[in-house]
Short mmCIF file of C-alpha atoms in Angstrom, two decimals:
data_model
loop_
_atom_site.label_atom_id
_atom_site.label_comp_id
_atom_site.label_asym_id
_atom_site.label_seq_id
_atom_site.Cartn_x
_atom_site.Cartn_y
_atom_site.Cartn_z
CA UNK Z 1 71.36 124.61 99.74
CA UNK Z 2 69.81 120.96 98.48
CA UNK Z 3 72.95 119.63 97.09
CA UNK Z 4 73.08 116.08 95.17
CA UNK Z 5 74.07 113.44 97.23
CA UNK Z 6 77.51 112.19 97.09
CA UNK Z 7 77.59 109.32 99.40
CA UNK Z 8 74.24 107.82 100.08
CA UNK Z 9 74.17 104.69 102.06
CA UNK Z 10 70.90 102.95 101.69
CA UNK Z 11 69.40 100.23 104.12
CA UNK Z 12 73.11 98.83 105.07
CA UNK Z 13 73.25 95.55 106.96
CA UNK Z 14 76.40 93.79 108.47
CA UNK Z 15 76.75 90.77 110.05
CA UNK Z 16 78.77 88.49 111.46
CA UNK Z 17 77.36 85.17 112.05
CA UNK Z 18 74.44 85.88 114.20
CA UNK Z 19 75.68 88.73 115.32
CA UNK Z 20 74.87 92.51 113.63
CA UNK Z 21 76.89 94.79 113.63
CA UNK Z 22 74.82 97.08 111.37
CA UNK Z 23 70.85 97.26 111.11
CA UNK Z 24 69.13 99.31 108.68
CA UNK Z 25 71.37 101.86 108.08
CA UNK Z 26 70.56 105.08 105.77
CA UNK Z 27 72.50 107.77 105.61
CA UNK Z 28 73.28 110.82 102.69
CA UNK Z 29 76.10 113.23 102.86
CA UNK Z 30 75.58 115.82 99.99
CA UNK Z 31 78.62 117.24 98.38
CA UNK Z 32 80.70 119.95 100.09
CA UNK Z 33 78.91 118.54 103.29
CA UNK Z 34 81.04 117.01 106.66
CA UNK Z 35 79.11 114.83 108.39
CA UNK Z 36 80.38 114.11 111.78
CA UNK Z 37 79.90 110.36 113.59
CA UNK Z 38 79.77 109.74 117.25
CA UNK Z 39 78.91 106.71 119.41
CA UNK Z 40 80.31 104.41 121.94
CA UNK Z 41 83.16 102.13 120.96
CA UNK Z 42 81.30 98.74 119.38
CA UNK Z 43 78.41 100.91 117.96
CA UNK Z 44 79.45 99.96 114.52
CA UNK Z 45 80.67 103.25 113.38
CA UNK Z 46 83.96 102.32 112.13
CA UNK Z 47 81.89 99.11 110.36
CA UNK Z 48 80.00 101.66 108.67
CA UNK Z 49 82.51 103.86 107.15
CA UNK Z 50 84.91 100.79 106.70
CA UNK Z 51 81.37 99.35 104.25
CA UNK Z 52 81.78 102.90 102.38
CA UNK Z 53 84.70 101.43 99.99
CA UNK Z 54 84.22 97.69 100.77
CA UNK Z 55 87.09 97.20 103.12
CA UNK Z 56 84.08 95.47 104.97
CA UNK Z 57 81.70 93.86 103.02
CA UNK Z 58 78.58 94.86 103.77
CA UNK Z 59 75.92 91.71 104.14
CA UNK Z 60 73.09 93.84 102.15
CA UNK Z 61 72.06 97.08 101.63
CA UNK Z 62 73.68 99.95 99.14
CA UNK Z 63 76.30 102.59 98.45
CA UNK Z 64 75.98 105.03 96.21
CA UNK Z 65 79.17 107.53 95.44
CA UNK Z 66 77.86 109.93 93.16
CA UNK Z 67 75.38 108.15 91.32
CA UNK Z 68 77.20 104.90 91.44
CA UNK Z 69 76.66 101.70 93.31
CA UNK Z 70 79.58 100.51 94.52
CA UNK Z 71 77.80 97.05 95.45
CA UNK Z 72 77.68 96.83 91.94
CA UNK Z 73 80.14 95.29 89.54
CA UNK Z 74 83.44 93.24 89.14
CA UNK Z 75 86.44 93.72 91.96
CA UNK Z 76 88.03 95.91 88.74
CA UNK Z 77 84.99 98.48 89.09
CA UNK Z 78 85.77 98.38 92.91
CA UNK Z 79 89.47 99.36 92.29
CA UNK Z 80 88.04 102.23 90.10
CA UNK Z 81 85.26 103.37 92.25
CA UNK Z 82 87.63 103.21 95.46
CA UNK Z 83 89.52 106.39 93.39
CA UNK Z 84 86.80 108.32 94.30
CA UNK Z 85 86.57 107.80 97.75
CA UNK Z 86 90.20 108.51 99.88
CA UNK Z 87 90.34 107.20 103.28
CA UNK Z 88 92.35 107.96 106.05
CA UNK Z 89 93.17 105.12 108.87
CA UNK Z 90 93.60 105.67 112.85
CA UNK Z 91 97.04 103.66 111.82
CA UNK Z 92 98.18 105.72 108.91
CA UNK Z 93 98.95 102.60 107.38
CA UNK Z 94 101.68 104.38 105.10
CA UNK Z 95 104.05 102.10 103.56
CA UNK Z 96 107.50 101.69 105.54
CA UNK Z 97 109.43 101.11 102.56
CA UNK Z 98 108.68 104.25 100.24
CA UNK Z 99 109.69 107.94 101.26
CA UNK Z 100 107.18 110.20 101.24
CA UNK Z 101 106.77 111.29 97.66
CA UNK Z 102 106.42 107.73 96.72
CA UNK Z 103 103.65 106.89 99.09
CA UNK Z 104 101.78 109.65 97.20
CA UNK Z 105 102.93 108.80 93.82
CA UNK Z 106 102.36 105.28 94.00
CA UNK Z 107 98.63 104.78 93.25
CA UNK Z 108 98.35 107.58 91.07
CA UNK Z 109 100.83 105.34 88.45
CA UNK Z 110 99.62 102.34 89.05
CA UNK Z 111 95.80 102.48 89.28
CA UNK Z 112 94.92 105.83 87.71
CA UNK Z 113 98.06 105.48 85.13
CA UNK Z 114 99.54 108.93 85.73
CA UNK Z 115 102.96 109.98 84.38
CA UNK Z 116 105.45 110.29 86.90
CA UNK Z 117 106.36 113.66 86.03
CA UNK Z 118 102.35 114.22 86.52
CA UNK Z 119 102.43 112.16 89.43
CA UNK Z 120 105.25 113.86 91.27
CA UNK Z 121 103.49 117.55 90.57
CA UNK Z 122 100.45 116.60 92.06
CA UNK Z 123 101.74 114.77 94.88
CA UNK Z 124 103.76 118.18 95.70
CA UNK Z 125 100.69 119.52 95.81
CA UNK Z 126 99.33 117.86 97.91
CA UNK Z 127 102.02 117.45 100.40
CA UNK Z 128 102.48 121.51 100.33
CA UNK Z 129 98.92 121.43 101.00
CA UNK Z 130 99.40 119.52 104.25
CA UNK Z 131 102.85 121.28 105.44
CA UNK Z 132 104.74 118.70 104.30
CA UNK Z 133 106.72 119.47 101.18
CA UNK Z 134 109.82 119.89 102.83
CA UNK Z 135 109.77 115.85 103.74
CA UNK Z 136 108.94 114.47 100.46
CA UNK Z 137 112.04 112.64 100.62
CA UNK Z 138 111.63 111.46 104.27
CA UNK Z 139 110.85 107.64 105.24
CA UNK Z 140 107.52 107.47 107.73
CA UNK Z 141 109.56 106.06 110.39
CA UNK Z 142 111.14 109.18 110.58
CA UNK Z 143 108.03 111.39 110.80
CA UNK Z 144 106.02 112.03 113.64
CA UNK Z 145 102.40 110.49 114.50
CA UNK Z 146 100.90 113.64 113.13
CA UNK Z 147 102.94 114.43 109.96
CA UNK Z 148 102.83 110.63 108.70
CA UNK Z 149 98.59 111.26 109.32
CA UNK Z 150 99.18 114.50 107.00
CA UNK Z 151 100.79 112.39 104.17
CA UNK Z 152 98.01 110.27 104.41
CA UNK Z 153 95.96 112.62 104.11
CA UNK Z 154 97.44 113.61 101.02
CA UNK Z 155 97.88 110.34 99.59
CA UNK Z 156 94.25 109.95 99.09
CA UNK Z 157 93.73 113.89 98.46
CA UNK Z 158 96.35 113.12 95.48
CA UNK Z 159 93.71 110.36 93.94
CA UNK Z 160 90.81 113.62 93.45
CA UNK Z 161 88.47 111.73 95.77
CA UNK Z 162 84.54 113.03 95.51
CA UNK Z 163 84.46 112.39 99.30
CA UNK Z 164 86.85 111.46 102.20
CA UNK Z 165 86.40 108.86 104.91
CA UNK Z 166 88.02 109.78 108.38
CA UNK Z 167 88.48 106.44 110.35
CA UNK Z 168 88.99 107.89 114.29
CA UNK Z 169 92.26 110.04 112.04
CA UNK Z 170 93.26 111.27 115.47
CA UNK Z 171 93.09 108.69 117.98
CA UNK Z 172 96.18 107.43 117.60
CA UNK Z 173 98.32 110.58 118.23
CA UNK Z 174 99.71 112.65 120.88
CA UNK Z 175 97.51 115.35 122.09
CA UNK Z 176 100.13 117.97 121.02
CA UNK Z 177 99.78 116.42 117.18
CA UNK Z 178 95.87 116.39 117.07
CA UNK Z 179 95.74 119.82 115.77
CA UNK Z 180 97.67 119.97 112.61
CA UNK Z 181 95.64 116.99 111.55
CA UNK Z 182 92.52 118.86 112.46
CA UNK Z 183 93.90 121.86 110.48
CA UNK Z 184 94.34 120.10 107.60
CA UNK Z 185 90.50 118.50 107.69
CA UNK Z 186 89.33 122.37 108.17
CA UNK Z 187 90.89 123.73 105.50
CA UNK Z 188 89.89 120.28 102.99
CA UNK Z 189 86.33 121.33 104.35
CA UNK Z 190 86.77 125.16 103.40
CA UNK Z 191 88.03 123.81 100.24
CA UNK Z 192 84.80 122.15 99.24
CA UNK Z 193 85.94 118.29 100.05
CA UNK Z 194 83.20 116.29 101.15
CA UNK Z 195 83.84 114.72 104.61
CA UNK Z 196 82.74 111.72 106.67
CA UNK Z 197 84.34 111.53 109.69
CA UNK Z 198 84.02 108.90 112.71
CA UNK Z 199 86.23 110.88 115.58
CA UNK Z 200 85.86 111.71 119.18
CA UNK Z 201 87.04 115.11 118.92
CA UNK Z 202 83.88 116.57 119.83
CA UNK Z 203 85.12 120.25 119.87
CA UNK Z 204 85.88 119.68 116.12
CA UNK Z 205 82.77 118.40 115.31
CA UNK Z 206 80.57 121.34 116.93
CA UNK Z 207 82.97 123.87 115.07
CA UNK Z 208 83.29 122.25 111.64
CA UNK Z 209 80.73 119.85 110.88
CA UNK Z 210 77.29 120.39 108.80
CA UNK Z 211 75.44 117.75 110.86
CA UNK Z 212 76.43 115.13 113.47
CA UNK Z 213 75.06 111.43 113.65
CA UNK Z 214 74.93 109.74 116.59
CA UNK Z 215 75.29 105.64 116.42
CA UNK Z 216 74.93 103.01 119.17
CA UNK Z 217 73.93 99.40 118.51
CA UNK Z 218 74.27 99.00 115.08
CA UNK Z 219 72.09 101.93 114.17
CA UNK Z 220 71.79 105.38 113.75
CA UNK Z 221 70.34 106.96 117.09
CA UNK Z 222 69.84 110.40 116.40
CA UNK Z 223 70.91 112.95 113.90
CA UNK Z 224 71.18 117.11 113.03
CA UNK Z 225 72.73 120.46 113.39
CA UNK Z 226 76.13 119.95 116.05
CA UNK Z 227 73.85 122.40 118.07
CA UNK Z 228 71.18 119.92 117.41
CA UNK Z 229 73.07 117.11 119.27
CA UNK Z 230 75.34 118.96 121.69
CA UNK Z 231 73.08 121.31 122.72
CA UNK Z 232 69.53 119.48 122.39
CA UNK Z 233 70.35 116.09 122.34
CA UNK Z 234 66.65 114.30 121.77
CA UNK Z 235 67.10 110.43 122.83
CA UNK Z 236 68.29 109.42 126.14
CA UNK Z 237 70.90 107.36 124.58
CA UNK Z 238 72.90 110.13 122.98
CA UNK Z 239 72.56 112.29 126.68
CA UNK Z 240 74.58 109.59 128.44
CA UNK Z 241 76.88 109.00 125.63
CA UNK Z 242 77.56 112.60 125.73
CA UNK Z 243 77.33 113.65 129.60
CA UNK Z 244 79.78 110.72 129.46
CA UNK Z 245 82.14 112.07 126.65
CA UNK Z 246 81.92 115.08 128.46
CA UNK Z 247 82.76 114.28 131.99
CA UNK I 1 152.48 64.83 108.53
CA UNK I 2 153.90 64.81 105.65
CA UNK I 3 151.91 61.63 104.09
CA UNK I 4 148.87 63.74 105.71
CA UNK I 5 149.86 67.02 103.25
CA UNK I 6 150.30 64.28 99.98
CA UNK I 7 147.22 63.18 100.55
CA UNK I 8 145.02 65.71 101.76
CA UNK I 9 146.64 69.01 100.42
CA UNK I 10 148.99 68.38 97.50
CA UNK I 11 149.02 71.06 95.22
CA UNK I 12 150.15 69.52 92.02
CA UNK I 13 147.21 67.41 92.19
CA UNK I 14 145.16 70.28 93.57
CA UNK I 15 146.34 71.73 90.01
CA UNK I 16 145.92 68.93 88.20
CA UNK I 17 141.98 68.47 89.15
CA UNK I 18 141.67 71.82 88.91
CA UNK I 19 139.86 72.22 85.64
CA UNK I 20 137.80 69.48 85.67
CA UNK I 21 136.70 71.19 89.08
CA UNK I 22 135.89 74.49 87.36
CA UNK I 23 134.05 72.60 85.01
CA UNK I 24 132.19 70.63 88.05
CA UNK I 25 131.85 74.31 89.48
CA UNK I 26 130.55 75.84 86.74
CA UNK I 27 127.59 72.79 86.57
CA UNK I 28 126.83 73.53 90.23
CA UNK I 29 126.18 77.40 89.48
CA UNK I 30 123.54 76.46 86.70
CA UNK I 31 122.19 73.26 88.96
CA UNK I 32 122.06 76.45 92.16
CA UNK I 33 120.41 79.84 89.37
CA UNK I 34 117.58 77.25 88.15
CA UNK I 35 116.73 75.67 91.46
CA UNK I 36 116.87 78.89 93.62
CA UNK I 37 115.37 81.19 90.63
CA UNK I 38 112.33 78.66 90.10
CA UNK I 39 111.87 78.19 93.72
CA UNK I 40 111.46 81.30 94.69
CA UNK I 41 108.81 82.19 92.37
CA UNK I 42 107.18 78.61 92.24
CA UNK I 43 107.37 78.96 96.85
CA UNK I 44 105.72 82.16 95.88
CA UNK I 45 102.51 81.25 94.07
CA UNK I 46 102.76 78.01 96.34
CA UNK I 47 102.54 80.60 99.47
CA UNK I 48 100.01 82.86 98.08
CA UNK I 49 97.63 79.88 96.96
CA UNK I 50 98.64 78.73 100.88
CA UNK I 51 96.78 82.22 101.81
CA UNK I 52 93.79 82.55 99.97
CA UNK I 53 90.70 82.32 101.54
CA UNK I 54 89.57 79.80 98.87
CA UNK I 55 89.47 76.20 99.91
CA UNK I 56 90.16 74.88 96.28
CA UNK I 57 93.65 76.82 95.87
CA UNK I 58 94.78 76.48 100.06
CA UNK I 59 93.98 72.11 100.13
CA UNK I 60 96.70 71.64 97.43
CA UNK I 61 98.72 73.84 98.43
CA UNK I 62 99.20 72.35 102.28
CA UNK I 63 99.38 68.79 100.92
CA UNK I 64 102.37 69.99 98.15
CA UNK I 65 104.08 72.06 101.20
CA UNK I 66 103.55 68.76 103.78
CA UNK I 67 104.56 66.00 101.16
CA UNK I 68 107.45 67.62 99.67
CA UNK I 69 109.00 68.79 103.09
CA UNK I 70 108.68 65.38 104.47
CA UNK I 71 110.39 63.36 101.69
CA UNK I 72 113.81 62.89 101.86
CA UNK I 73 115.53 65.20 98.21
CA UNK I 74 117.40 61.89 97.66
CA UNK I 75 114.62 59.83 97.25
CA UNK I 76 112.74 62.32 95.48
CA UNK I 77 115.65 62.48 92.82
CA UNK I 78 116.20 59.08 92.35
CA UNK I 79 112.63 58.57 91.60
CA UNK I 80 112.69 60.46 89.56
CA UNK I 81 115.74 60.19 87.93
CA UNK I 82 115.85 55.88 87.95
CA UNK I 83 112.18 55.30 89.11
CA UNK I 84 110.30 57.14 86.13
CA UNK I 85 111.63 55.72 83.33
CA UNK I 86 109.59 52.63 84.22
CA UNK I 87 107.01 54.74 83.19
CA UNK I 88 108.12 55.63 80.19
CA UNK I 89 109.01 58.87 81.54
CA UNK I 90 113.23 59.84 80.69
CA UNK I 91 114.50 62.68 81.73
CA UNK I 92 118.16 64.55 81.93
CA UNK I 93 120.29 63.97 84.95
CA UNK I 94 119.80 67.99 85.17
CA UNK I 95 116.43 67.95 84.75
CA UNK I 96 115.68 65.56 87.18
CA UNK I 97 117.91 67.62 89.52
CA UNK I 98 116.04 70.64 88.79
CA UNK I 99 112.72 68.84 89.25
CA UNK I 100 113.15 67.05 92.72
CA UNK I 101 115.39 69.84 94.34
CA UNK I 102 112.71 72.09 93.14
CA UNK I 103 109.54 70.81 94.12
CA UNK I 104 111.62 70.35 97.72
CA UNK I 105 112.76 73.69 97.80
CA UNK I 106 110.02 75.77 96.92
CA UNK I 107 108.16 74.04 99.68
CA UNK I 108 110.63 75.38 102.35
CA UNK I 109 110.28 78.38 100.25
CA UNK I 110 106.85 79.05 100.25
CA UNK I 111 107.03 78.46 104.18
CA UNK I 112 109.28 81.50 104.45
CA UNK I 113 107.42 83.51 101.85
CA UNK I 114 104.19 83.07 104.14
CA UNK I 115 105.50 83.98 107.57
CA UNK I 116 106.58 87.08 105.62
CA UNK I 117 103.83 87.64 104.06
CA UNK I 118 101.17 87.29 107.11
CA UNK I 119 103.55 89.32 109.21
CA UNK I 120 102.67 92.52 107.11
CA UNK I 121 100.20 94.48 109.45
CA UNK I 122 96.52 93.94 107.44
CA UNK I 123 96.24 97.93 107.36
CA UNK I 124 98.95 97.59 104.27
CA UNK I 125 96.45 95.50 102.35
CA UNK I 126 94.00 98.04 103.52
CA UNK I 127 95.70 101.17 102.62
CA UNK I 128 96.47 99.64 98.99
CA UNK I 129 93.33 98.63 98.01
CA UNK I 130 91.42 102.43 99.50
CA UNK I 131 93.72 103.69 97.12
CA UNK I 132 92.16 101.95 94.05
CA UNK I 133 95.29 99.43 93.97
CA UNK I 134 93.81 95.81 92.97
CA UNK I 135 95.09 93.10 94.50
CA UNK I 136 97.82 91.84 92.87
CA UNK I 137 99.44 95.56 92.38
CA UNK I 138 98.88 95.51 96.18
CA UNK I 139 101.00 92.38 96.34
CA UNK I 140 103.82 93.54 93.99
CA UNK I 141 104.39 97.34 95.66
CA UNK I 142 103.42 97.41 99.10
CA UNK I 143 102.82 93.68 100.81
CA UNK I 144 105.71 91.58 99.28
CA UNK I 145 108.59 93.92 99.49
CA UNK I 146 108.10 94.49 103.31
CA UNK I 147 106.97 90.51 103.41
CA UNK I 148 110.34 89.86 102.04
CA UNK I 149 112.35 92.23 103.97
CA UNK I 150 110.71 90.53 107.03
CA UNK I 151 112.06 87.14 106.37
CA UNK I 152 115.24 87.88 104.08
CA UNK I 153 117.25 86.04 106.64
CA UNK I 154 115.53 83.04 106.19
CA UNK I 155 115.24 83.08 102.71
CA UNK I 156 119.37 83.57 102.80
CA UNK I 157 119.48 80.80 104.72
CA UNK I 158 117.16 78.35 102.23
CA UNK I 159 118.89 79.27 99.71
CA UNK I 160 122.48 77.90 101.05
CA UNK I 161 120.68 75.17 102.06
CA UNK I 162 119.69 74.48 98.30
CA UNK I 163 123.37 75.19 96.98
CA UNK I 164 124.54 72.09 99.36
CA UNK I 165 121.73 69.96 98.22
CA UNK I 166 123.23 70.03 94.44
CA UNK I 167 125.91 68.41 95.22
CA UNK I 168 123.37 65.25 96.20
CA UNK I 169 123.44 65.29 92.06
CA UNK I 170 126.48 63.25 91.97
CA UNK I 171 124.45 59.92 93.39
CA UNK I 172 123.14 60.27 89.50
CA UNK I 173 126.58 60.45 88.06
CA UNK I 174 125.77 64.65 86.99
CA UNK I 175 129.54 66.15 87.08
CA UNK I 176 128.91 68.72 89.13
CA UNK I 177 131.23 70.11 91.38
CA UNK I 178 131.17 66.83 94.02
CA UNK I 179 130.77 64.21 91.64
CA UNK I 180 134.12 65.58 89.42
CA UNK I 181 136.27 65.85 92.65
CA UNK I 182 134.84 62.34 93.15
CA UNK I 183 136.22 61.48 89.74
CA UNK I 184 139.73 63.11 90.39
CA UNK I 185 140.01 61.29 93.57
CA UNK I 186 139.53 57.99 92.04
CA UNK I 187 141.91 58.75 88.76
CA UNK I 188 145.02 60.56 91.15
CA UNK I 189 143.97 57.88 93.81
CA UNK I 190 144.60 61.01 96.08
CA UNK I 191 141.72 62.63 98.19
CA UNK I 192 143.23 66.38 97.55
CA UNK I 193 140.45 67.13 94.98
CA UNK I 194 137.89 66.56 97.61
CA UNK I 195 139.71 69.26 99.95
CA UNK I 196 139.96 71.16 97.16
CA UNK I 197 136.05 70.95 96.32
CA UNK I 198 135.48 71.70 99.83
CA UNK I 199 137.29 74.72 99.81
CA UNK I 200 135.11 75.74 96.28
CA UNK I 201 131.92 75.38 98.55
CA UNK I 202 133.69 77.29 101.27
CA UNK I 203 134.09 80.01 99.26
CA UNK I 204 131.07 79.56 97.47
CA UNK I 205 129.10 80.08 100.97
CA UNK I 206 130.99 81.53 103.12
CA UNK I 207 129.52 84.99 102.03
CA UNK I 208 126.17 83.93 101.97
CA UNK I 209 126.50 82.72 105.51
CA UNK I 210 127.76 85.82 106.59
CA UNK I 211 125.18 88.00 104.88
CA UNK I 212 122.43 85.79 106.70
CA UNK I 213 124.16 87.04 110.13
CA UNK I 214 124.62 90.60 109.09
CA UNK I 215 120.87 90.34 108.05
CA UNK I 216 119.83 88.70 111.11
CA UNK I 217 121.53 91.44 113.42
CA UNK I 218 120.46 94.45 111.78
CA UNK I 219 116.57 92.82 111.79
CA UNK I 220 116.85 92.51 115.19
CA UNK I 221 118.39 95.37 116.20
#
C-alpha cells in the first residue's frame, strides 16, 4: 500500500555550535503508518522529532507535513501548521492551573477559534476516547502519571492532527501505568492516526509499529520491518544497542 | 498621661481632622489604583522585554530596571516635580507622583514578574506552542497565570510597599492622606491627626500584610 507521505523530513541538519546533533537526516512516514525510533540516549532522536514542529530549530534541511513545508513561512503559518501535528511530551507538560476539560478546550478556542460548546463536545470525545471522561473536571495534580499522559494525549488528538509525535510518552511513568498509555497509542494506530514515536518500549514497537529506525550519532543507522531490526539487525551498531536493550 | 491622651489621642480633634483626612484618604487611593495599576502592566512589558532573546529589547530594559531601582523615589519626584520645569517641562503634583513612583515601581515590579515568569518549567512554553498557540496567547493562558501564582507573595508585598511610598507626595505639598494630617497638626497645633493618619494606613495595610503571610504559607506548604 504506497501511501502519500505525511511527514517527510528531508536532509535535516542540527547544530549546536560545532557540535551536530543531526547529519543528513531523511526520513518519510506515509499516512496511517507508525514509525518506531530507537537509539542510545544522545543519538539525536528526541532532536529529531522535537525539529518535526520547530520546538528545535532545525539548522537546514526540510519538513514537509502533508505537502507543506513547515520551514516555510511567518511564525503565524507555524502556529497553523503546528495544528496538524499533536505532540505528546515525556513530561506531560499539562497546565497546573486548568482542570482537565480546559487543558483540552483551550487551544481549540484560541488558535483554531472553536465555540466552546464545540470545543467542550470534542474534547469529551476525546477524553472518552482515552478513559478519561469521568475526570474532565479533575486538576492534573490530582491524576496519576499515566492518566495526565492520556489527557495529553487527547489534548493534541482534540486539535485533528494529520500525524502525532511521541517524545519517550512513557519514560516518565511507573511501570504499572505504561500500559494504558500504550493502549491508547494502539488503538490511535487501529484508528488510522499516523504515528512517530521515539520510545524504549521495544515490545511495543515489534507488536505495533510499520517499520522501526534505528539512530545513533546524529544519523539514521539502519531502518525496516520490527522483524527487520529485532530479528535481523544488519549494522553492528544496532546489535549492541539492542543485545544491550535487551540484557 | 493625661497631657499624653490630649495630645496624641484626643478625639474631638481626631473628629475635627477627620474630613479633611477622608479627603487626604481618598487622594491616597487614586495616588495607590494609578501607580499599582500602571506598574504592574508597565513591570510587565518591562519583564518580558527583560526576557527576550533579542539584544535590542533586553539592553534597555536592564539599564531602566538598574537605574530606577537605584535612585532614591524622593529624588526621582522632586526632579521631576521642581527640577523639570527648568526645562520647560510643568507637570501636576499628581502627575509627577504618578510618574516617579511609577517608573520606580514597575522596576521592582518587573523583577518579581521575571522570577515568576522564568520559574515556569520551559515544557509550558512547549506544550502551548505544539498546540498551535502563538506566543503571546501562550503568555496570556498558560505561562503568566502560573508565573504569577508563583510570585503573588511578592507582588503583595510591592504593592504595600508602593501604598507607603505615596505618602512621600506630601514633600510636594499633594494633600494626600500624610500631607492633610500634616496640615491638621499645624492648624489644632495637636499631633492627634497624625495618630489618626497612622491608624488610616493601619487599616489600610493591615490586610494586605496579612494576605502576603497567608500567601506565603500556603506557597510553601
Amino acid at each position: 500500500m504506497a501511501k502519500r507521505p505525511m511527514l517527510e523530513i528531508a536532509a535535516l541538519e542540527k547544530r549546536f555550535g560545532d557540535n551536530t546533533i543531526l547529519k543528513q537526516i531523511d526520513l518519510k512516514v506515509a499516512e496511517g503508518e507508525l514509525v518506531f525510533v530507537i537509539g542510545p540516549s544522545g543519538s539525536g532522536k528526541s532532536t529529531m522529532l522535537r525539529c518535526c514542529n520547530r520546538l528545535e530549530q532545525p539548522t537546514s534541511g526540510d519538513i514537509i507535513v502533508d505537502g507543506r513545508n513547515i520551514m516555510a513561512g511567518t511564525s503565524r503559518d507555524l502556529a497553523q501548521m503546528r495544528l496538524q501535528i499533536g505532540m505528546v511530551f515525556q513530561g506531560f507538560h499539562l497546565y497546573p492551573h486548568m482542570n482537565v476539560l480546559k487543558n483540552v478546550t483551550l487551544a481549540q478556542r484560541k488558535a483554531l477559534k472553536r465555540s466552546k460548546a464545540e470545543a467542550d463536545v470534542r474534547a469529551m470525545d476525546m477524553l472518552e476516547r482515552v478513559g478519561l471522561a469521568h475526570k474532565a473536571d479533575a486538576y492534573p495534580s490530582e491524576l496519576s502519571g499515566g492518566q495526565q499522559q492520556r489527557v495529553a494525549i487527547a489534548r493534541a488528538l482534540a486539535l485533528d492532527p494529520k500525524i502525532m509525535l511521541f517524545d519517550e510518552p512513557t519514560s516518565a511513568l511507573d511501570p504499572e501505568l505504561v500500559g494504558s498509555v500504550l493502549k491508547v497509542m494502539k488503538d490511535l494506530k487501529s484508528k488510522g492516526m499516523t504515528m512517530l514515536v521515539v520510545s524504549h518500549e521495544m515490545g511495543f514497537a515489534r507488536e505495533t509499529a510499520d517499520r522501526v529506525v534505528f539512530m545513533d550519532g546524529g544519523v539514521i543507522v539502519e531502518e525496516g520491518t520490527p522483524d527487520e531490526i529485532f530479528g535481523a539487525p544488519k549494522a553492528e551498531r544496532t546489535r549492541a544497542f539492542l543485545s544491550r536493550v535487551a540484557g | 498621661m493625661d497631657i499624653l491622651i490630649d495630645q496624641f489621642f484626643n478625639v474631638a480633634i481626631m473628629q475635627k481632622a477627620f474630613p479633611l483626612l477622608l479627603k487626604g484618604l481618598w487622594m491616597t487611593l487614586q495616588l495607590c489604583v494609578a501607580v499599582i495599576l500602571l506598574g504592574l502592566v508597565g513591570g510587565l512589558f518591562v519583564a518580558l522585554g527583560n526576557l527576550s532573546p533579542r539584544r535590542w529589547l533586553r539592553w534597555p530594559t536592564i539599564v531602566y530596571i538598574d537605574v530606577f531601582r537605584a535612585l532614591p523615589p524622593l529624588v526621582l519626584l522632586i526632579f521631576i516635580y521642581s527640577g523639570l520645569p527648568f526645562a520647560g517641562i510643568n507637570v501636576s503634583p499628581f502627575t509627577a507622583v504618578v510618574i516617579a513612583f511609577l517608573l520606580n515601581n514597575s522596576s521592582y515590579y518587573a523583577e518579581v514578574y521575571r522570577a515568576g515568569l522564568i520559574s515556569v518549567a520551559k515544557g509550558q512554553w512547549e506544550a502551548a506552542a505544539s498546540t498551535g498557540l502563538s506566543r503571546s496567547q501562550s503568555l496570556v493562558y498558560v505561562v503568566l497565570p502560573q508565573a504569577v501564582r508563583n510570585v503573588l507573595p511578592d507582588l503583595l508585598s510591592n504593592t504595600v510597599e508602593v501604598v507607603k511610598l505615596t505618602s512621600l507626595a506630601s514633600v510636594i505639598s499633594l494633600s494626600e492622606l500624610l500631607y492633610s494630617a500634616d496640615m491638621a497638626r499645624s492648624v489644632t497645633y495637636n499631633a492627634s491627626p497624625l495618630v489618626l493618619a497612622a491608624l488610616f494606613y493601619l487599616v489600610l495595610l493591615w490586610p494586605l500584610v496579612r494576605l502576603v503571610s497567608h500567601f506565603q504559607r500556603r506557597l510553601a506548604a
